[in-house]
Coordinates of C-alpha atoms and ligand atoms in Angstrom, one line a residue:
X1 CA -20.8 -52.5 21.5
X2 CA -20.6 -48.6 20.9
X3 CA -17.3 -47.4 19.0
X4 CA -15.9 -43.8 19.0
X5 CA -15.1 -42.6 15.6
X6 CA -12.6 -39.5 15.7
X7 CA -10.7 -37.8 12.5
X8 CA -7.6 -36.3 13.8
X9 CA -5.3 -33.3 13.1
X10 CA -7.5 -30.4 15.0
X11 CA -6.5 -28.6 17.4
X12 CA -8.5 -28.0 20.5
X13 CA -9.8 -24.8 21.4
X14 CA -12.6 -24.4 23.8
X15 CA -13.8 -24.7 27.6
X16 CA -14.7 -27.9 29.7
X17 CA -16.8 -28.0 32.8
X18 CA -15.1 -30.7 34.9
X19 CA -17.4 -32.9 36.9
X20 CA -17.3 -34.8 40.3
X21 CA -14.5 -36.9 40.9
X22 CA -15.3 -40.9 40.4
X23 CA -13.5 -41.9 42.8
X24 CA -14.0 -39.4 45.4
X25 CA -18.1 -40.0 44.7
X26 CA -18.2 -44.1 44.8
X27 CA -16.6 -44.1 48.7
X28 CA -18.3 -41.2 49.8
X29 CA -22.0 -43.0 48.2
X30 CA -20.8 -45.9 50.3
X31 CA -20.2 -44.5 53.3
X32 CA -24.1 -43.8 53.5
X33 CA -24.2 -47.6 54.9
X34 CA -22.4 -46.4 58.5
X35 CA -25.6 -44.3 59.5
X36 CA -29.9 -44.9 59.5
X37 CA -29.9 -40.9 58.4
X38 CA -30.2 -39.6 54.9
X39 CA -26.8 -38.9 53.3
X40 CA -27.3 -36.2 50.5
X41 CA -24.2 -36.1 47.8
X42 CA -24.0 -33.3 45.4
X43 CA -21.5 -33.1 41.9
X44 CA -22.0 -37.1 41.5
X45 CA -20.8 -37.6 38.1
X46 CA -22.8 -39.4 35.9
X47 CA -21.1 -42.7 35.2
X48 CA -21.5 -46.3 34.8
X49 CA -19.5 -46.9 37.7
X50 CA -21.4 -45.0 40.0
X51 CA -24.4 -46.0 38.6
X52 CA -23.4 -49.7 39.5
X53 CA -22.4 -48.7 42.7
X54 CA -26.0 -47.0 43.7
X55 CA -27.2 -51.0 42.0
X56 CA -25.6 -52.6 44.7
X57 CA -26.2 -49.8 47.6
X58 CA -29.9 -50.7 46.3
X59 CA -29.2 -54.3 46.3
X60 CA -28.5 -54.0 50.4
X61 CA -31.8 -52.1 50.9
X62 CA -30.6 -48.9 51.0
X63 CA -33.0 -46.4 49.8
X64 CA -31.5 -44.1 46.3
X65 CA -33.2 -41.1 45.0
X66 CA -32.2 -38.7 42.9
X67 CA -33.7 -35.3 43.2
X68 CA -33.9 -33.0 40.2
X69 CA -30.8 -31.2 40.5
X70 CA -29.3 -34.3 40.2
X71 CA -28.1 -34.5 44.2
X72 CA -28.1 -38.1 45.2
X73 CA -29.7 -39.0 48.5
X74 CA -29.2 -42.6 50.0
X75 CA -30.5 -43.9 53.0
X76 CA -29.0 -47.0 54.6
X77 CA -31.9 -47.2 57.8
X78 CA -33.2 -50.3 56.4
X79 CA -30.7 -52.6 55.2
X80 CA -31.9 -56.0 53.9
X81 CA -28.6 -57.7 52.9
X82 CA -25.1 -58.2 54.1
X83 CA -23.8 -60.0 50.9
X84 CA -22.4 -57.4 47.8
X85 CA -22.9 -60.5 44.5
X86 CA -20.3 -61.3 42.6
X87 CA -22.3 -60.3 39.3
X88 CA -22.3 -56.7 40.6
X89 CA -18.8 -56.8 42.2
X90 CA -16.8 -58.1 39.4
X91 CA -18.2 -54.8 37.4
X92 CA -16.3 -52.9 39.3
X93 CA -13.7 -53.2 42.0
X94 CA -14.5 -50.4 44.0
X95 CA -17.4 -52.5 45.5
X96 CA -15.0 -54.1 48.1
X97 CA -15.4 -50.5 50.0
X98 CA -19.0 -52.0 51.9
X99 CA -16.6 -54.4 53.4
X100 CA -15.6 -52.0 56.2
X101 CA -18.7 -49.5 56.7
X102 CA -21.1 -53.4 56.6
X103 CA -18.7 -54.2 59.4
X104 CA -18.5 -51.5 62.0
X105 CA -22.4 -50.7 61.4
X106 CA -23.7 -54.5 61.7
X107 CA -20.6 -56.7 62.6
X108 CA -21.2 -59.1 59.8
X109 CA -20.6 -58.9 56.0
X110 CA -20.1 -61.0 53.0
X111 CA -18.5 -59.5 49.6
X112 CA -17.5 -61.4 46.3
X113 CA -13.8 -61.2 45.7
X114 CA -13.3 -58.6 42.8
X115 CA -10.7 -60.6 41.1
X116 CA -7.9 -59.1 38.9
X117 CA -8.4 -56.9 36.0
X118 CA -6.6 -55.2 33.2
X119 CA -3.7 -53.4 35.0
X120 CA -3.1 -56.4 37.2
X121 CA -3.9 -58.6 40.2
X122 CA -5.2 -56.3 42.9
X123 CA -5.2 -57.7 45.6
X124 CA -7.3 -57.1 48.6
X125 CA -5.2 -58.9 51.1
X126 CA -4.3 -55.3 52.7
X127 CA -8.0 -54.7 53.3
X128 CA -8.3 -57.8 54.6
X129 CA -5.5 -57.7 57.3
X130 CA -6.6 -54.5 58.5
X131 CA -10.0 -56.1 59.5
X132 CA -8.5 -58.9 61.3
X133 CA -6.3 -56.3 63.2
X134 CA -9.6 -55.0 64.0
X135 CA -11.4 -57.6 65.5
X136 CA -12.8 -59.7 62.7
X137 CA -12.7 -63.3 61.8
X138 CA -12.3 -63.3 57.7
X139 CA -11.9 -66.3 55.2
X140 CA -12.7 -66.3 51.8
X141 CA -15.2 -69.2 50.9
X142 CA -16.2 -70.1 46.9
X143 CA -15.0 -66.4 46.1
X144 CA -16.4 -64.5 48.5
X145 CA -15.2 -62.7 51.3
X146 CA -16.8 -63.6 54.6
X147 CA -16.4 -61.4 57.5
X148 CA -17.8 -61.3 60.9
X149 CA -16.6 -59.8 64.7
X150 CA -17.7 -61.3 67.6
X151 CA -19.1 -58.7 70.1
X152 CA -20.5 -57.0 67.3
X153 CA -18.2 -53.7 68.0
X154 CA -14.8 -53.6 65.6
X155 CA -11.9 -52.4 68.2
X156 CA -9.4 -50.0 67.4
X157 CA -5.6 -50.4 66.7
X158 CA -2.5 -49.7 65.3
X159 CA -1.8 -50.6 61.0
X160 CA 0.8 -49.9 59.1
X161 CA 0.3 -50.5 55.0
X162 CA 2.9 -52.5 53.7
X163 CA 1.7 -50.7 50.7
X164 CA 0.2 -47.2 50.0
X165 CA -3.3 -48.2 49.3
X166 CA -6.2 -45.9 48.5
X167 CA -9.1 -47.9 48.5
X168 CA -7.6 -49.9 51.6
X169 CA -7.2 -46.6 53.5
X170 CA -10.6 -45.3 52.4
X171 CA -12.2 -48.9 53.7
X172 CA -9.9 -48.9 56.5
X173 CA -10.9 -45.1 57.6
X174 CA -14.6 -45.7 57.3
X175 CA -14.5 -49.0 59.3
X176 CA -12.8 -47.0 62.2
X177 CA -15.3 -44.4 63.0
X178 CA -17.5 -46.6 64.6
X179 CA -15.1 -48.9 66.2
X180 CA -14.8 -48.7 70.1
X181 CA -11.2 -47.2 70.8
X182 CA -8.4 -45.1 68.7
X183 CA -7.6 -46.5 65.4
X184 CA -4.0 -45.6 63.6
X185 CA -2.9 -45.5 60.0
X186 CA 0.0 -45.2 59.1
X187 CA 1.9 -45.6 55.3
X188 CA -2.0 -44.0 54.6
X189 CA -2.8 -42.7 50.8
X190 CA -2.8 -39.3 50.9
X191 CA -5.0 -39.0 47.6
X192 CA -7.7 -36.0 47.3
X193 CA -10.3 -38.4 47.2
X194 CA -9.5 -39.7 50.4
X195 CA -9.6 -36.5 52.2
X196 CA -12.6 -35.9 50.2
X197 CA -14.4 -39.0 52.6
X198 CA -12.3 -38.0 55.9
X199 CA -14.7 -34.5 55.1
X200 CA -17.8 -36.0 54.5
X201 CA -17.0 -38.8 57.2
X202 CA -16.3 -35.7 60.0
X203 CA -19.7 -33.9 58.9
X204 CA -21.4 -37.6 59.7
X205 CA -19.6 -37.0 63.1
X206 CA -16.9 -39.2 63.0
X207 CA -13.5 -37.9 64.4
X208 CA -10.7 -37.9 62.0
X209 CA -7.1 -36.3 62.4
X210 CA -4.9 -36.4 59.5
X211 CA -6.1 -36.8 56.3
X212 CA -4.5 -36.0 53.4
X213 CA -0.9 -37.3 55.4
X214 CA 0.4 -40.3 55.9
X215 CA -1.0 -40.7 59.5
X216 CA -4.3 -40.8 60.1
X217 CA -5.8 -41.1 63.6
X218 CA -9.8 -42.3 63.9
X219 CA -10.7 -41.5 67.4
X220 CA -14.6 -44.4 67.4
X221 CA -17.9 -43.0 67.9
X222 CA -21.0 -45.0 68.6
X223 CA -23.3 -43.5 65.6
X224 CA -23.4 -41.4 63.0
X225 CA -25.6 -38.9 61.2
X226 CA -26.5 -38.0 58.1
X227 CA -25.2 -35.2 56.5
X228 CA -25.3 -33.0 53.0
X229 CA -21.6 -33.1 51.1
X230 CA -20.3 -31.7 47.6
X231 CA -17.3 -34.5 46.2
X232 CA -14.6 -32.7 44.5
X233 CA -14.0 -31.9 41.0
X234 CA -12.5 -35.1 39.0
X235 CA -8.7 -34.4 39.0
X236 CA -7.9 -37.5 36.6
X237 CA -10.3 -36.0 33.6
X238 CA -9.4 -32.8 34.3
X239 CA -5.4 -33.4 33.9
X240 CA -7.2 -35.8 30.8
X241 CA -8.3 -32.7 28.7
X242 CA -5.0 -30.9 29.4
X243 CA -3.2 -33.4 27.8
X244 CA -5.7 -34.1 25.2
X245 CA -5.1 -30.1 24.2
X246 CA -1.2 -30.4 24.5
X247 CA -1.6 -33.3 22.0
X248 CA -3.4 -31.4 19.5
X249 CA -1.4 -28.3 19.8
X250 CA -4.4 -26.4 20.7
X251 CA -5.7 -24.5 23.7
X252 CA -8.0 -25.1 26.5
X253 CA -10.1 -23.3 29.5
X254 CA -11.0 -26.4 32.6
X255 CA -13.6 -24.5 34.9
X256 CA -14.7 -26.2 38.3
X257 CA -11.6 -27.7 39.0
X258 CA -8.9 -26.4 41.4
X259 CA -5.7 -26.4 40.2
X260 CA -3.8 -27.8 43.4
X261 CA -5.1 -31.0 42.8
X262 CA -3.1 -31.1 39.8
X263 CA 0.0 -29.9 40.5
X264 CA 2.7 -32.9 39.7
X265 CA 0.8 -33.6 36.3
X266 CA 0.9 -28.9 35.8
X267 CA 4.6 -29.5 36.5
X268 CA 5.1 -32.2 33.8
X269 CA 3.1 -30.4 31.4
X270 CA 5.1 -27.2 31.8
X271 CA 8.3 -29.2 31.4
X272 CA 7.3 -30.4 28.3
X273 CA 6.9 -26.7 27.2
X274 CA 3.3 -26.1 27.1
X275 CA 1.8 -23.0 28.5
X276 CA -0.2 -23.1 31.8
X277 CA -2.4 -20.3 33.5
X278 CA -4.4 -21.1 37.1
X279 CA -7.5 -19.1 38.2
X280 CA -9.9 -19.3 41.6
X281 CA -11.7 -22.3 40.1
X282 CA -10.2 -23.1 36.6
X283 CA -7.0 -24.2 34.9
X284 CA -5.8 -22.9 31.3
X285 CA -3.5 -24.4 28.7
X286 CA -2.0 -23.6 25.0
X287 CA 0.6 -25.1 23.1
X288 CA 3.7 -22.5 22.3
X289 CA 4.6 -22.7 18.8
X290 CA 6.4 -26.3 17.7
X291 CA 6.7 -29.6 19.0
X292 CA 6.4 -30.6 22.8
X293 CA 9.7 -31.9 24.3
X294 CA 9.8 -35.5 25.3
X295 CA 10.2 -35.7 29.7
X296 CA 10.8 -38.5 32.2
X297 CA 8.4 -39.7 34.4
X298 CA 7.5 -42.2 36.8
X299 CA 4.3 -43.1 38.8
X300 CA 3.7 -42.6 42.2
X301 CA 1.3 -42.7 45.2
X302 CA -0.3 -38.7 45.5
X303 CA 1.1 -36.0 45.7
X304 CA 3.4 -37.7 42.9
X305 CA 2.7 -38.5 39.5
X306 CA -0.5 -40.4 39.1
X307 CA -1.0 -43.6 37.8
X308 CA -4.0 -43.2 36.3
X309 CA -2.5 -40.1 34.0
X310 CA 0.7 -42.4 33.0
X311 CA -1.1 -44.1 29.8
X312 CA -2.0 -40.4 28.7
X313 CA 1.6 -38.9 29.2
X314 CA 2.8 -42.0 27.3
X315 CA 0.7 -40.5 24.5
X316 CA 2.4 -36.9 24.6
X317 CA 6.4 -38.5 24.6
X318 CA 4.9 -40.6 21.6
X319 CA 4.7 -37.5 19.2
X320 CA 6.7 -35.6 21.8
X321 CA 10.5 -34.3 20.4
X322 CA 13.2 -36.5 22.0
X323 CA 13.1 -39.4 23.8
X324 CA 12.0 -40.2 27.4
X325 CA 11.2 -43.3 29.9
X326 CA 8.1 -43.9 31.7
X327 CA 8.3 -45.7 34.7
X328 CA 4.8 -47.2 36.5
X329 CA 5.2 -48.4 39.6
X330 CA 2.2 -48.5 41.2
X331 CA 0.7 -51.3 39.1
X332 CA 2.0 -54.3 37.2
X333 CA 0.5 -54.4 34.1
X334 CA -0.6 -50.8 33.0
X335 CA 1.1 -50.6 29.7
X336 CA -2.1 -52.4 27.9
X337 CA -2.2 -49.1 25.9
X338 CA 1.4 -49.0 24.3
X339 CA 0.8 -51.8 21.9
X340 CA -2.3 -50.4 20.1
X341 CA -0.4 -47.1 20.2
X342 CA 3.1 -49.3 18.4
X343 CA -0.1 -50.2 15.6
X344 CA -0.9 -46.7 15.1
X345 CA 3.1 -45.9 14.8
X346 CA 4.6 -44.8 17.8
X347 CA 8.3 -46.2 18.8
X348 CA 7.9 -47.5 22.1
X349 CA 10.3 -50.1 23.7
X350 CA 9.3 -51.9 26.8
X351 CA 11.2 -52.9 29.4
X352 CA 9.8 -54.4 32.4
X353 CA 7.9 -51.1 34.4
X354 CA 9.6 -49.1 32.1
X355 CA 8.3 -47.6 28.6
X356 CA 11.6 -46.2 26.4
X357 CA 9.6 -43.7 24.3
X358 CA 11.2 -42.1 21.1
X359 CA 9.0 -38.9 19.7
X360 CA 7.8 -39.9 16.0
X361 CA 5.8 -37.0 13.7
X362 CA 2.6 -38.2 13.2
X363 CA 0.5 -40.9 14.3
X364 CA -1.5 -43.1 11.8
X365 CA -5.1 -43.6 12.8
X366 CA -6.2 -47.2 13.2
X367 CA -9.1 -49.4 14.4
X368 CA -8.2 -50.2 18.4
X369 CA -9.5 -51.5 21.4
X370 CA -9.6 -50.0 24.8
X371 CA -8.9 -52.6 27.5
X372 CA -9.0 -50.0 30.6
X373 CA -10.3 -46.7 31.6
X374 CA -7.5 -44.2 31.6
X375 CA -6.0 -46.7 28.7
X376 CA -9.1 -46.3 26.6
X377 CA -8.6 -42.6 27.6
X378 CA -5.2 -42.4 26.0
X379 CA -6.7 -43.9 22.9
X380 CA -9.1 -41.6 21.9
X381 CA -6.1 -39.0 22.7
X382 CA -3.9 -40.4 20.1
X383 CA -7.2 -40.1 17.4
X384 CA -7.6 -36.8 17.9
X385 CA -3.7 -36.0 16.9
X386 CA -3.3 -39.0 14.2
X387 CA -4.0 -38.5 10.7
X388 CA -7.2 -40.3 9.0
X389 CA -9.7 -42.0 11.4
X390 CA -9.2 -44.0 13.9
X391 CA -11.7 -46.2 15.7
X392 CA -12.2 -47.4 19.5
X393 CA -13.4 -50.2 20.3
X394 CA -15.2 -51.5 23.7
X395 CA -15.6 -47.8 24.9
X396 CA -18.0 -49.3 27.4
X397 CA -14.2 -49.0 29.4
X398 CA -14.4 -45.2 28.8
X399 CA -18.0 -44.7 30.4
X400 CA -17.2 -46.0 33.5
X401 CA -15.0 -42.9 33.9
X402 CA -15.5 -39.5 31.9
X403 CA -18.7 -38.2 31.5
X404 CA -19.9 -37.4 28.2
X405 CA -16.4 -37.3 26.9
X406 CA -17.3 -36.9 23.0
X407 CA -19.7 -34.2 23.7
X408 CA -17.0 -32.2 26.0
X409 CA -14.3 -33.0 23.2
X410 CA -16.8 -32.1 20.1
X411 CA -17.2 -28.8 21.8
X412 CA -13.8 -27.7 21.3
X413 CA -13.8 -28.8 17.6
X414 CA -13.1 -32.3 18.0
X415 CA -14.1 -34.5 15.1
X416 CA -15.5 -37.4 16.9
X417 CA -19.0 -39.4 16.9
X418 CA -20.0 -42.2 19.0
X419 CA -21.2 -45.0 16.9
X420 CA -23.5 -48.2 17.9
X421 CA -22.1 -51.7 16.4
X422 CA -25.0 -51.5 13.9
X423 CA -24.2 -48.3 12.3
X424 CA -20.3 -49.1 11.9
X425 CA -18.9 -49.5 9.1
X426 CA -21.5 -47.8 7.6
X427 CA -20.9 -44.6 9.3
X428 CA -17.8 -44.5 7.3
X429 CA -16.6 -41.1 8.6
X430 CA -16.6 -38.0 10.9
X431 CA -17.3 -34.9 9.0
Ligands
EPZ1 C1 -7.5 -46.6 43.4 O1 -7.5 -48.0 43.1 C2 -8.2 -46.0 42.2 N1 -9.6 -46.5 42.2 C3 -7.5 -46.3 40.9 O2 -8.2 -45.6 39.9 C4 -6.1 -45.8 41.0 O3 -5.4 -46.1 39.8 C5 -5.4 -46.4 42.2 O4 -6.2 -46.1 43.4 C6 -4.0 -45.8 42.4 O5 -4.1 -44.4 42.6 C7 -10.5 -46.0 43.1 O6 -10.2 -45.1 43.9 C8 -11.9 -46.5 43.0 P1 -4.5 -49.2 45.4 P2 -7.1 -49.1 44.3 O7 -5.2 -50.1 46.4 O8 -7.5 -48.5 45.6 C9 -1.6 -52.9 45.7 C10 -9.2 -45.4 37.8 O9 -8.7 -45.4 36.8 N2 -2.5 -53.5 46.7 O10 -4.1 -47.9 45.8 O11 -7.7 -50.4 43.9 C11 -2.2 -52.9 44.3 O12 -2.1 -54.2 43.6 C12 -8.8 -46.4 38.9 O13 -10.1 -44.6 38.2 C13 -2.1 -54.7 47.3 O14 -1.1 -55.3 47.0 O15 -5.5 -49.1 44.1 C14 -1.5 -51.8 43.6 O16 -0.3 -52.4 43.0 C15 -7.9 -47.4 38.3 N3 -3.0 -55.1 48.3 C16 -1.1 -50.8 44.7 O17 -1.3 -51.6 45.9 C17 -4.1 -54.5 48.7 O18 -4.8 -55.0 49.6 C18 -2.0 -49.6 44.7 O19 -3.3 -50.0 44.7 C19 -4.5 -53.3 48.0 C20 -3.6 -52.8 47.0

């Protein structure tokens, strides 16, 4: 298992190209499955996850190629399977999204339960319920997921999410454009990557009002056609190397990413007293002299503060001055990261969905272990401000979400090396 190696105590200063958002990419891939035309994607970011997502595209017969500037084309005119495996799906969650385009397309699907994770249960039961108020006839059999609608044709209706659900709208929405009749969804996610598939969906030719709110009407079509779509920058690493520079007390330039996709994690970064400038396509940040002050936060669906930047604004109250509470509510178990970061000497206190975080000096640098992306994320983070060296364990966590991250840190002076198990602890430093 590869281990990142990082001496800390330099500040950033450099520019970062962000890439394709992951979880704009993986849905928009998928939705390939609702048409027998090509579907080319452009700004795919290279990742594990997407690249086990294109595994089990390929598993169902749909046709992959990549073309050399990297554009992905899939082609779902022959499919040979219904059934997404458990081996593939418990790799990554994001798989249960063939559920709904395998069901309006062919009226018949079968896909492995993805079981909990790290940050919690996650349940699909949402996803499920929206299918039966569809049409289909679901039960889950031996861990899988077995779906099927008589008539062949899903039908149009009315849901209302108990909870706001991204992945549950985005399987929801896709389903919809080929059912017969108006589907309604409301209590919808309103995330960037979900308007980022409405977009791609409409250029298929499905008909979609209201993306991006919480209502969104999906009037059924009979087919779709291919089409030729660019996913949107990655918001999550982008607001990832902001904080990473406001840790360090350094500077940054992010180009390719548009800065209103950021704008609740900008606002919390300002409050904390860093510096912020926004161009056409690209987002700057430097550190005013001293310390950052500690701020309050809690999680929420977008156009709140995300989730997935809660482990890495954890990081900045931990060395921030003052105290603050972090408050998660969109998951149940997404403090993974704060105990590591106690070993490398941060005072955090938790309480229930709550972190009480007290501002120390410095961090230490320790041997840790990532247990989730954006927690894995926060990890590296706190090396690159701790003094000595700290070391990551079970980055594999990390690939699955930020392309090429020691290569994009290095180049603004970072002082971190990815090491195979073999070479550690032999590779004793980072010069
Ligand atoms: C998406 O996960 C993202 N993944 C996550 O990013 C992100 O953290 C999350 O949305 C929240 O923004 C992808 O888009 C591939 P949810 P998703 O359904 O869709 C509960 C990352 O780091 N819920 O919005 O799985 C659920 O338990 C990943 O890139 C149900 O109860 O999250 C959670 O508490 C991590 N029943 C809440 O809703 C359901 O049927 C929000 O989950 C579905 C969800």
């Amino acid at each position: 298992m590869d281990k990142l190696l990082i001496s800390g105590g330099v500040p950033l200063d450099g520019e970062v190209r962000i890439s394709g958002a992951k979880n704009a990419a993986l849905p928009v891939v998928i939705a390939s499955l609702l048409t027998d035309q090509a579907l080319v994607v452009h700004n795919i970011p290279h990742l594990q996850d997407i690249t086990t997502a294109l595994e089990l595209l390929g598993h169902l017969g749909v046709r992959v190629q990549v073309d050399d500037r990297f554009a992905i084309e899939v082609n779902a005119a022959q499919l040979t399977s219904r059934r997404a495996p458990y081996e593939l799906v418990r790799t990554m969650r994001a798989s249960i999204l063939v559920l709904g385009p395998l069901l309006a397309r062919f009226g018949e699907a079968e896909v492995s339960l993805p079981g909990g994770c790290a940050i919690g249960s996650r349940p699909v039961d949402l996803h499920i319920k929206g299918f039966e108020m569809m049409g289909a006839e679901v039960s889950v059999e031996e861990g899988y997921i077995k779906a099927k609608v008589n008539g062949r044709r899903l039908s149009g209706t009315k849901i209302v999410f108990d909870t706001v659900t991204v992945t549950g709208t985005e399987n929801l929405m896709m389903a919809a454009t080929l059912a017969r009749g108006t589907t309604i969804l409301e209590n919808a996610a309103r995330e960037p990557e979900v308007v980022d598939l409405a977009r791609c969906l409409i250029k298929m030719g499905a008909r979609i009002h209201g993306a991006g709110t919480g209502l969104i009407e999906i009037e059924g079509v009979d087919r779709l056609t291919g089409a030729e779509h660019r996913v949107i920058p990655d918001r999550i690493e982008a607001g990832t190397y902001l904080a990473a520079a406001a840790a360090t007390g350094g500077r940054i330039r992010l180009c390719g990413i548009d800065a209103r996709l950021l704008e609740a994690v900008l606002g919390k970064l300002t409050e904390m007293g860093a510096g912020v400038s926004i161009e056409e396509d690209a987002v700057q940040l430097h550190v005013k002299e001293g310390r950052l002050q500690a701020t309050d936060l809690r999680t929420q669906p977008f156009p709140g503060f995300p989730s997935d930047m809660q482990a890495q604004f954890i990081l900045l109250n931990a060395i921030a001055s003052g105290a603050a509470t972090v408050t998660e509510t969109v998951f149940e178990n997404r403090f993974m990261h704060v105990q590591e970061l106690q070993r490398m000497g941060a005072d955090i206190e938790l309480r229930g969905h709550t972190a009480l975080v007290r501002g120390v000096e410095t961090l230490s640098g320790a041997q840790v272990m990532a247990t989730d992306l954006r927690a894995s994320a926060c990890l590296v983070l706190a090396g690159l401000v701790a003094e000595g060296q700290t070391v990551v364990d079970r980055i594999y966590h990390i690939d699955r979400g930020y392309d090429c991250i020691e290569e994009k840190l290095a180049q603004c002076g970072a002082r971190i090396r990815r090491v195979s198990r073999g070479q550690y602890p032999h590779a004793a430093s980072v010069s």
